[in-house]
mmCIF file of C-alpha atoms in Angstrom:
data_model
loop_
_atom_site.group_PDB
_atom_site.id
_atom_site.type_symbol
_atom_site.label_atom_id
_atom_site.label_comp_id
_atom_site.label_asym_id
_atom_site.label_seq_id
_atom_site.Cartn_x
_atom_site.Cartn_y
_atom_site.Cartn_z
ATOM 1 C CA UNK A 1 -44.015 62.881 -41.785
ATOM 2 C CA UNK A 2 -41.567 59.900 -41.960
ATOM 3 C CA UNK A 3 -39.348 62.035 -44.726
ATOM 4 C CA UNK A 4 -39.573 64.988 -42.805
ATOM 5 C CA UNK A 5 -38.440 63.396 -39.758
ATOM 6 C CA UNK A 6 -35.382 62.116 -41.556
ATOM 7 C CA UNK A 7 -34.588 65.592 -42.932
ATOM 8 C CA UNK A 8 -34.863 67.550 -40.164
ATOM 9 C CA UNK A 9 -31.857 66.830 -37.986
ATOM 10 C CA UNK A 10 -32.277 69.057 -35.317
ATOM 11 C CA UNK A 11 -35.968 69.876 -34.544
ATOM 12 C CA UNK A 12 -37.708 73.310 -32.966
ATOM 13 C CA UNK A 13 -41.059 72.435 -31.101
ATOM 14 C CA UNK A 14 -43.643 75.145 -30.432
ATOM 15 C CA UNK A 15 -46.397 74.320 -28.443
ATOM 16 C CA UNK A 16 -49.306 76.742 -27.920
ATOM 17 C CA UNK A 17 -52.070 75.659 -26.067
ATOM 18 C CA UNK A 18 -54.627 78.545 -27.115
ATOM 19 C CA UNK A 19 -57.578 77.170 -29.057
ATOM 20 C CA UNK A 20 -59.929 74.221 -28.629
ATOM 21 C CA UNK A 21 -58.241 70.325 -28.347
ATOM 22 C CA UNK A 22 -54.930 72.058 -27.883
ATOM 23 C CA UNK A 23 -54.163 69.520 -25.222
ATOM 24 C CA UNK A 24 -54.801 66.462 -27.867
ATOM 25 C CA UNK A 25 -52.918 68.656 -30.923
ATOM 26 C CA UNK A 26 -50.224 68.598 -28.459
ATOM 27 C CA UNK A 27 -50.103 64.833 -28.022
ATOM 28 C CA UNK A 28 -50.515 64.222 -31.544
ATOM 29 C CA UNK A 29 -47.433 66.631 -32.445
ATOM 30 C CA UNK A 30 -45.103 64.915 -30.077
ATOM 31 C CA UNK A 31 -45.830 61.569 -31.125
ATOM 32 C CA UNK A 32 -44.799 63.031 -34.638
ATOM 33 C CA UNK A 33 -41.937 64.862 -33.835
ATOM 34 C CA UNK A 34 -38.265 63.178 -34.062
ATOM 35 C CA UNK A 35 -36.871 61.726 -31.095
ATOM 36 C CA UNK A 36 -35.866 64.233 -28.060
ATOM 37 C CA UNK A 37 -32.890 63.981 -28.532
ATOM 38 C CA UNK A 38 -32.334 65.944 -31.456
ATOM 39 C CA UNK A 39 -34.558 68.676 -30.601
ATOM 40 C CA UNK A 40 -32.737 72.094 -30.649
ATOM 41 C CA UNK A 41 -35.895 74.434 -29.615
ATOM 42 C CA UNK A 42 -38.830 74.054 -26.965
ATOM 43 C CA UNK A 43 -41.294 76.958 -27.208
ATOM 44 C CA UNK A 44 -44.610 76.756 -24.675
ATOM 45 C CA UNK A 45 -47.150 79.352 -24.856
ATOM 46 C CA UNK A 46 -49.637 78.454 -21.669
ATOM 47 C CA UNK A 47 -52.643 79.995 -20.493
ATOM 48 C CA UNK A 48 -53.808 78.315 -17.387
ATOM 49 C CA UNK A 49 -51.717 76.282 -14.351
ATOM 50 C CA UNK A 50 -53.600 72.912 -15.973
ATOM 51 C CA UNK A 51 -51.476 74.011 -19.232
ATOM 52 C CA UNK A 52 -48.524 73.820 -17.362
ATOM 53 C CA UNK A 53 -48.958 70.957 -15.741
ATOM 54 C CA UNK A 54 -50.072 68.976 -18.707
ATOM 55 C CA UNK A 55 -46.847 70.246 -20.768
ATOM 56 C CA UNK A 56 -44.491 69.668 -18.111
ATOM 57 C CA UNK A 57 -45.973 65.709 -17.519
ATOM 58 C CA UNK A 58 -46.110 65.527 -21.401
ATOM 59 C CA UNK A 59 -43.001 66.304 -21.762
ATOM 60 C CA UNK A 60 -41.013 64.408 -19.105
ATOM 61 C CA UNK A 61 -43.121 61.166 -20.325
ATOM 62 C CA UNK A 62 -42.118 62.103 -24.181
ATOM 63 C CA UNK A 63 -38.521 62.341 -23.213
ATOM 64 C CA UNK A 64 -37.853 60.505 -20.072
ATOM 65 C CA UNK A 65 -36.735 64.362 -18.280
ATOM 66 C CA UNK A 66 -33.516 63.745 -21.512
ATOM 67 C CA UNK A 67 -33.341 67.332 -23.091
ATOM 68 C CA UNK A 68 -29.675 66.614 -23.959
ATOM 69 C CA UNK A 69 -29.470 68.537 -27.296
ATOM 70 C CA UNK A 70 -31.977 71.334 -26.194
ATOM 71 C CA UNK A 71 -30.026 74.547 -27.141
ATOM 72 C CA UNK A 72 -33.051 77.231 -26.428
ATOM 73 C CA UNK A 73 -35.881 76.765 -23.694
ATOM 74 C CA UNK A 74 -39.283 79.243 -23.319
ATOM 75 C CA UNK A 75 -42.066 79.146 -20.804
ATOM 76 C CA UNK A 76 -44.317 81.244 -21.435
ATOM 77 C CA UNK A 77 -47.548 82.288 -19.292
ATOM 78 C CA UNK A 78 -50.105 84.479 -21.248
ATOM 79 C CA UNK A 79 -52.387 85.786 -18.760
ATOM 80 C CA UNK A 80 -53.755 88.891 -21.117
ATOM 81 C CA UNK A 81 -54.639 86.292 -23.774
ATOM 82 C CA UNK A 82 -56.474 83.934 -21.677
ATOM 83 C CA UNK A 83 -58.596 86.880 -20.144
ATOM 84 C CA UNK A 84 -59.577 88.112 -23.617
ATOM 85 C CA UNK A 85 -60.497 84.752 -24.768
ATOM 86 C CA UNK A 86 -62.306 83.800 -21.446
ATOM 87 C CA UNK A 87 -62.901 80.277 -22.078
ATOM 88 C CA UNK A 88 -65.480 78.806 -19.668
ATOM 89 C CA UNK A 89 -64.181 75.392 -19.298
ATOM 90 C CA UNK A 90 -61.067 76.733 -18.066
ATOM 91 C CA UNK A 91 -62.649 78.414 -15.167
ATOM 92 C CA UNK A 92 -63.401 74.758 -13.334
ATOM 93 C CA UNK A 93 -59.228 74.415 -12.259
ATOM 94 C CA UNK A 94 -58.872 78.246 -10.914
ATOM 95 C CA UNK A 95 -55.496 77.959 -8.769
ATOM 96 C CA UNK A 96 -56.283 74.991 -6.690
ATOM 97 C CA UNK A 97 -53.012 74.015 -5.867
ATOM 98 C CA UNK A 98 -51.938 77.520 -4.511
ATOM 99 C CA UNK A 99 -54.113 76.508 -1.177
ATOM 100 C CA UNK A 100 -54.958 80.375 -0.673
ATOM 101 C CA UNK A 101 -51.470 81.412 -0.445
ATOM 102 C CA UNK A 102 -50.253 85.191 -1.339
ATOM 103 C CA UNK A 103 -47.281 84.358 -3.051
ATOM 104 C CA UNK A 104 -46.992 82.213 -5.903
ATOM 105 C CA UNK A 105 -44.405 81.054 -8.488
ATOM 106 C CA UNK A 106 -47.662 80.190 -11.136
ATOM 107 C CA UNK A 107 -46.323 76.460 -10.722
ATOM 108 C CA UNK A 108 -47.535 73.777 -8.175
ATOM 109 C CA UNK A 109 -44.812 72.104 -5.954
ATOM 110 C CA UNK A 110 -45.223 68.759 -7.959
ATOM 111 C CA UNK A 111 -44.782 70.560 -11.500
ATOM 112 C CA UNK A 112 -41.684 72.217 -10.397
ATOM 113 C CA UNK A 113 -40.032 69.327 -8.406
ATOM 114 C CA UNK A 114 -40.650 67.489 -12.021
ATOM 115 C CA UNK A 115 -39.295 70.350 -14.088
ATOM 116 C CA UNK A 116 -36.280 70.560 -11.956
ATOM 117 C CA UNK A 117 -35.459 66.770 -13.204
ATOM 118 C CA UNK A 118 -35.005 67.537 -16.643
ATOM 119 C CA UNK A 119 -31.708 67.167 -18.068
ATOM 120 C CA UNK A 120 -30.534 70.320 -19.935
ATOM 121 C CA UNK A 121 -26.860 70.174 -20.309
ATOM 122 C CA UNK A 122 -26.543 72.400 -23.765
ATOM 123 C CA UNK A 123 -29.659 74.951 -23.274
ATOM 124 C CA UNK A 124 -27.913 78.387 -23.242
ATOM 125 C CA UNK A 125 -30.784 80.568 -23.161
ATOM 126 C CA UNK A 126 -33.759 80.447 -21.194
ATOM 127 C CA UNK A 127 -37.056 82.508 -21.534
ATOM 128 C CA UNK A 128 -39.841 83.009 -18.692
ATOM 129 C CA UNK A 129 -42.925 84.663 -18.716
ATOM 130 C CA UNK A 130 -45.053 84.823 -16.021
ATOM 131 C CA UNK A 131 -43.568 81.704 -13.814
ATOM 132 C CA UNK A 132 -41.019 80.788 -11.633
ATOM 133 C CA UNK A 133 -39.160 77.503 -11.332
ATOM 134 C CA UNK A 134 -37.531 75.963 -8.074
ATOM 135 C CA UNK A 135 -34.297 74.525 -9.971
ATOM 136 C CA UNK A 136 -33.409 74.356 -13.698
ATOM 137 C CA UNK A 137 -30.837 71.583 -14.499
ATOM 138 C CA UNK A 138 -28.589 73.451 -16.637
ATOM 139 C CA UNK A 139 -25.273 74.005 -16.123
ATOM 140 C CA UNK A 140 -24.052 76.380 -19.206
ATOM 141 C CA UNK A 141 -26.503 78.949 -19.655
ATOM 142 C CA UNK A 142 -25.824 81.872 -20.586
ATOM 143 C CA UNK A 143 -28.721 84.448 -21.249
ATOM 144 C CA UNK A 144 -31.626 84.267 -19.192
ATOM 145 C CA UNK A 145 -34.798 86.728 -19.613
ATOM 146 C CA UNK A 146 -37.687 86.907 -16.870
ATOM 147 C CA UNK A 147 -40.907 88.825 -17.736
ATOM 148 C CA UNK A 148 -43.113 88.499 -14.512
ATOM 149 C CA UNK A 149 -46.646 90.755 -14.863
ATOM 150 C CA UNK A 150 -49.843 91.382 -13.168
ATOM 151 C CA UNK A 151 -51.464 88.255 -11.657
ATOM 152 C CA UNK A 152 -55.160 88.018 -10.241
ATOM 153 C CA UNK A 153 -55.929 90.554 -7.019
ATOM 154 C CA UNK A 154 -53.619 89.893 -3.852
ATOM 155 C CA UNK A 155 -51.139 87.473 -5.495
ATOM 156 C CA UNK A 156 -47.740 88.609 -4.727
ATOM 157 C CA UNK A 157 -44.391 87.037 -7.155
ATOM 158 C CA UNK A 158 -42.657 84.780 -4.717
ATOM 159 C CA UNK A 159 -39.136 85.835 -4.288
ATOM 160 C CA UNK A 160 -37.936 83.711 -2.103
ATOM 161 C CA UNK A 161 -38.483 81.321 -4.748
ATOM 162 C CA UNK A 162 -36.992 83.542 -7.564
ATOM 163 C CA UNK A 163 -34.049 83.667 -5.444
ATOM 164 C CA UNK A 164 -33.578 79.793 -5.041
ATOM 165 C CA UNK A 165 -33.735 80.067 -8.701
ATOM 166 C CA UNK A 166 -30.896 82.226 -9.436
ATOM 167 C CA UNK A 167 -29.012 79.803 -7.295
ATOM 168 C CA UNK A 168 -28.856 77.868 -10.810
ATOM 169 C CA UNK A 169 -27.711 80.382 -12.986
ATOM 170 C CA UNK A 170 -23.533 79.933 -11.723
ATOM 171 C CA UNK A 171 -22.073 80.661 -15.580
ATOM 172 C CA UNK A 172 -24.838 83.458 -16.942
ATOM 173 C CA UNK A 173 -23.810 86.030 -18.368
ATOM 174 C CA UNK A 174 -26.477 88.333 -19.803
ATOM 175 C CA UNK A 175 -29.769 88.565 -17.586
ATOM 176 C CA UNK A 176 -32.756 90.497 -18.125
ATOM 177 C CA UNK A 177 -35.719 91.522 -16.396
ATOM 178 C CA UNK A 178 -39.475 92.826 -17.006
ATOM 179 C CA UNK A 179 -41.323 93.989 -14.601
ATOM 180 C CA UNK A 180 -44.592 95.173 -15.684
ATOM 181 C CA UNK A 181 -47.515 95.591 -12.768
ATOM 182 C CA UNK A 182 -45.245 93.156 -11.278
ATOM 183 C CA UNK A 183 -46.108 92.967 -7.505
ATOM 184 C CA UNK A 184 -44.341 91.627 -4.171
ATOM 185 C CA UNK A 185 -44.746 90.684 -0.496
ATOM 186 C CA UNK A 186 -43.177 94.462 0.738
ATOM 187 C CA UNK A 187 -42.235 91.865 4.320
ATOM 188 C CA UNK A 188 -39.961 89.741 1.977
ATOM 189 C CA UNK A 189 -36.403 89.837 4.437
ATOM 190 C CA UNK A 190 -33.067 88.700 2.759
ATOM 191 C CA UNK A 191 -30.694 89.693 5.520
ATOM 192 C CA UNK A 192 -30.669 86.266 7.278
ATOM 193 C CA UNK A 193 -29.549 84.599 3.653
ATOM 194 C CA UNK A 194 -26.754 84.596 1.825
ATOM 195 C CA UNK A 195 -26.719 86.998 -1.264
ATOM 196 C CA UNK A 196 -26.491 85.628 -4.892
ATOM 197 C CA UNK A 197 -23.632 85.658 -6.805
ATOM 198 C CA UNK A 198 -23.137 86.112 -11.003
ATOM 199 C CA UNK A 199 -19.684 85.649 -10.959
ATOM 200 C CA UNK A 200 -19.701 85.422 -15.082
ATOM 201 C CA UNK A 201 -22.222 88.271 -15.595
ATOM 202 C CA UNK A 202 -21.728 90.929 -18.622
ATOM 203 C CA UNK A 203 -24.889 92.339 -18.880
ATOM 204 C CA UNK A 204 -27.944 93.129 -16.725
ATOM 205 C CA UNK A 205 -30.863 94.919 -17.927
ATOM 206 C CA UNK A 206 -34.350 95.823 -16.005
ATOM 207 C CA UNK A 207 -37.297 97.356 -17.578
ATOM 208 C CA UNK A 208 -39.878 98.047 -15.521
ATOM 209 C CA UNK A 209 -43.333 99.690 -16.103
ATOM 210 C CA UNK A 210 -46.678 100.546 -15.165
ATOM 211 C CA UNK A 211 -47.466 99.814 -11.236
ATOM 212 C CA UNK A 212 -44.845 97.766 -10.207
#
């Protein structure tokens, strides 16, 4: 691993935490990996809000919230593959942070307030499936996609949240959206608040399907 560390300049890291002792696979492949800094790529497949918590905290302790060479981010949230595999010892940590609320970003307060510290200064595209982040620290990007589909029965996407969001996204110029049994609050009101602005943007693109 020491040879490949010093041939590999620039590093990709795909993390997928499907499949039993994910969590300590994960540990094990970031104490392997090169340093941080050099990391081009960071790819999470997650399947429950634990998941996300545990790669977020992983992370930030791995790298000190440094992602200064990160050229590509994904966050990924697979709920169709976690209700196929139905995994019984993820069923003990069902939401508890959400406190019973209708709308939901799939990340707790604490995770996103962390997330938001990361340093991303060269990421220029950004992938997100199934989650929405209060702030992103990165100040170039250019292409952003957002998949957002059906959640558990009378959970509502928080767009007030989204919104915030887009409130990071100054230079972007291609974004992208699918919506697919996407649902939210129908007594969301904008008019009090000032409307975003994509003053850079090239290309937008929605595809939306099913019952959204």
């Amino acid at each position: 691993m020491t040879i490949a560390q010093e041939r590999c300049h620039e590093q990709a890291i795909f993390v997928d935490y499907h499949g039993k002792d994910a969590m300590k696979s994960i540990s094990d492949l970031l104490q392997l990996s090169c340093p941080a800094n050099r990391w081009k790529c960071l790819d999470a497949r997650l399947e429950k809000k634990r998941h996300c918590h545990d790669f977020i905290q992983r992370i930030s302790t791995a790298t000190d919230g440094d992602l200064s060479s990160l050229k590509r981010l994904s966050l990924r949230f697979s709920f169709e593959r976690y209700a196929l595999v139905g995994n019984v010892e993820d069923d003990e940590d069902e939401d508890e942070d959400e406190g019973g609320e209708e709308n939901t970003t799939n990340l707790s307060d604490p995770d996103s307030a962390l997330l938001s510290t990361w340093t991303l200064p060269k990421v220029h595209e950004l992938k997100l499936s199934n989650l929405i982040p209060s702030k992103l620290n990165c100040p170039v990007l250019q292409t952003c996609h957002i998949q957002l589909s059906d959640m558990e029965e009378h959970r509502s996407w928080d767009l007030h949240a989204m919104k915030r969001f887009f409130g990071c996204l100054s230079v972007v110029e291609s974004l992208s959206f699918t919506f697919e049994n996407a649902f939210s609050n129908g007594e969301v009101d904008f008019s009090e608040s000032n409307p975003v602005g994509f003053p850079k943007l090239k290309s937008l693109k929605l595809s939306i399907s099913a019952n959204t």
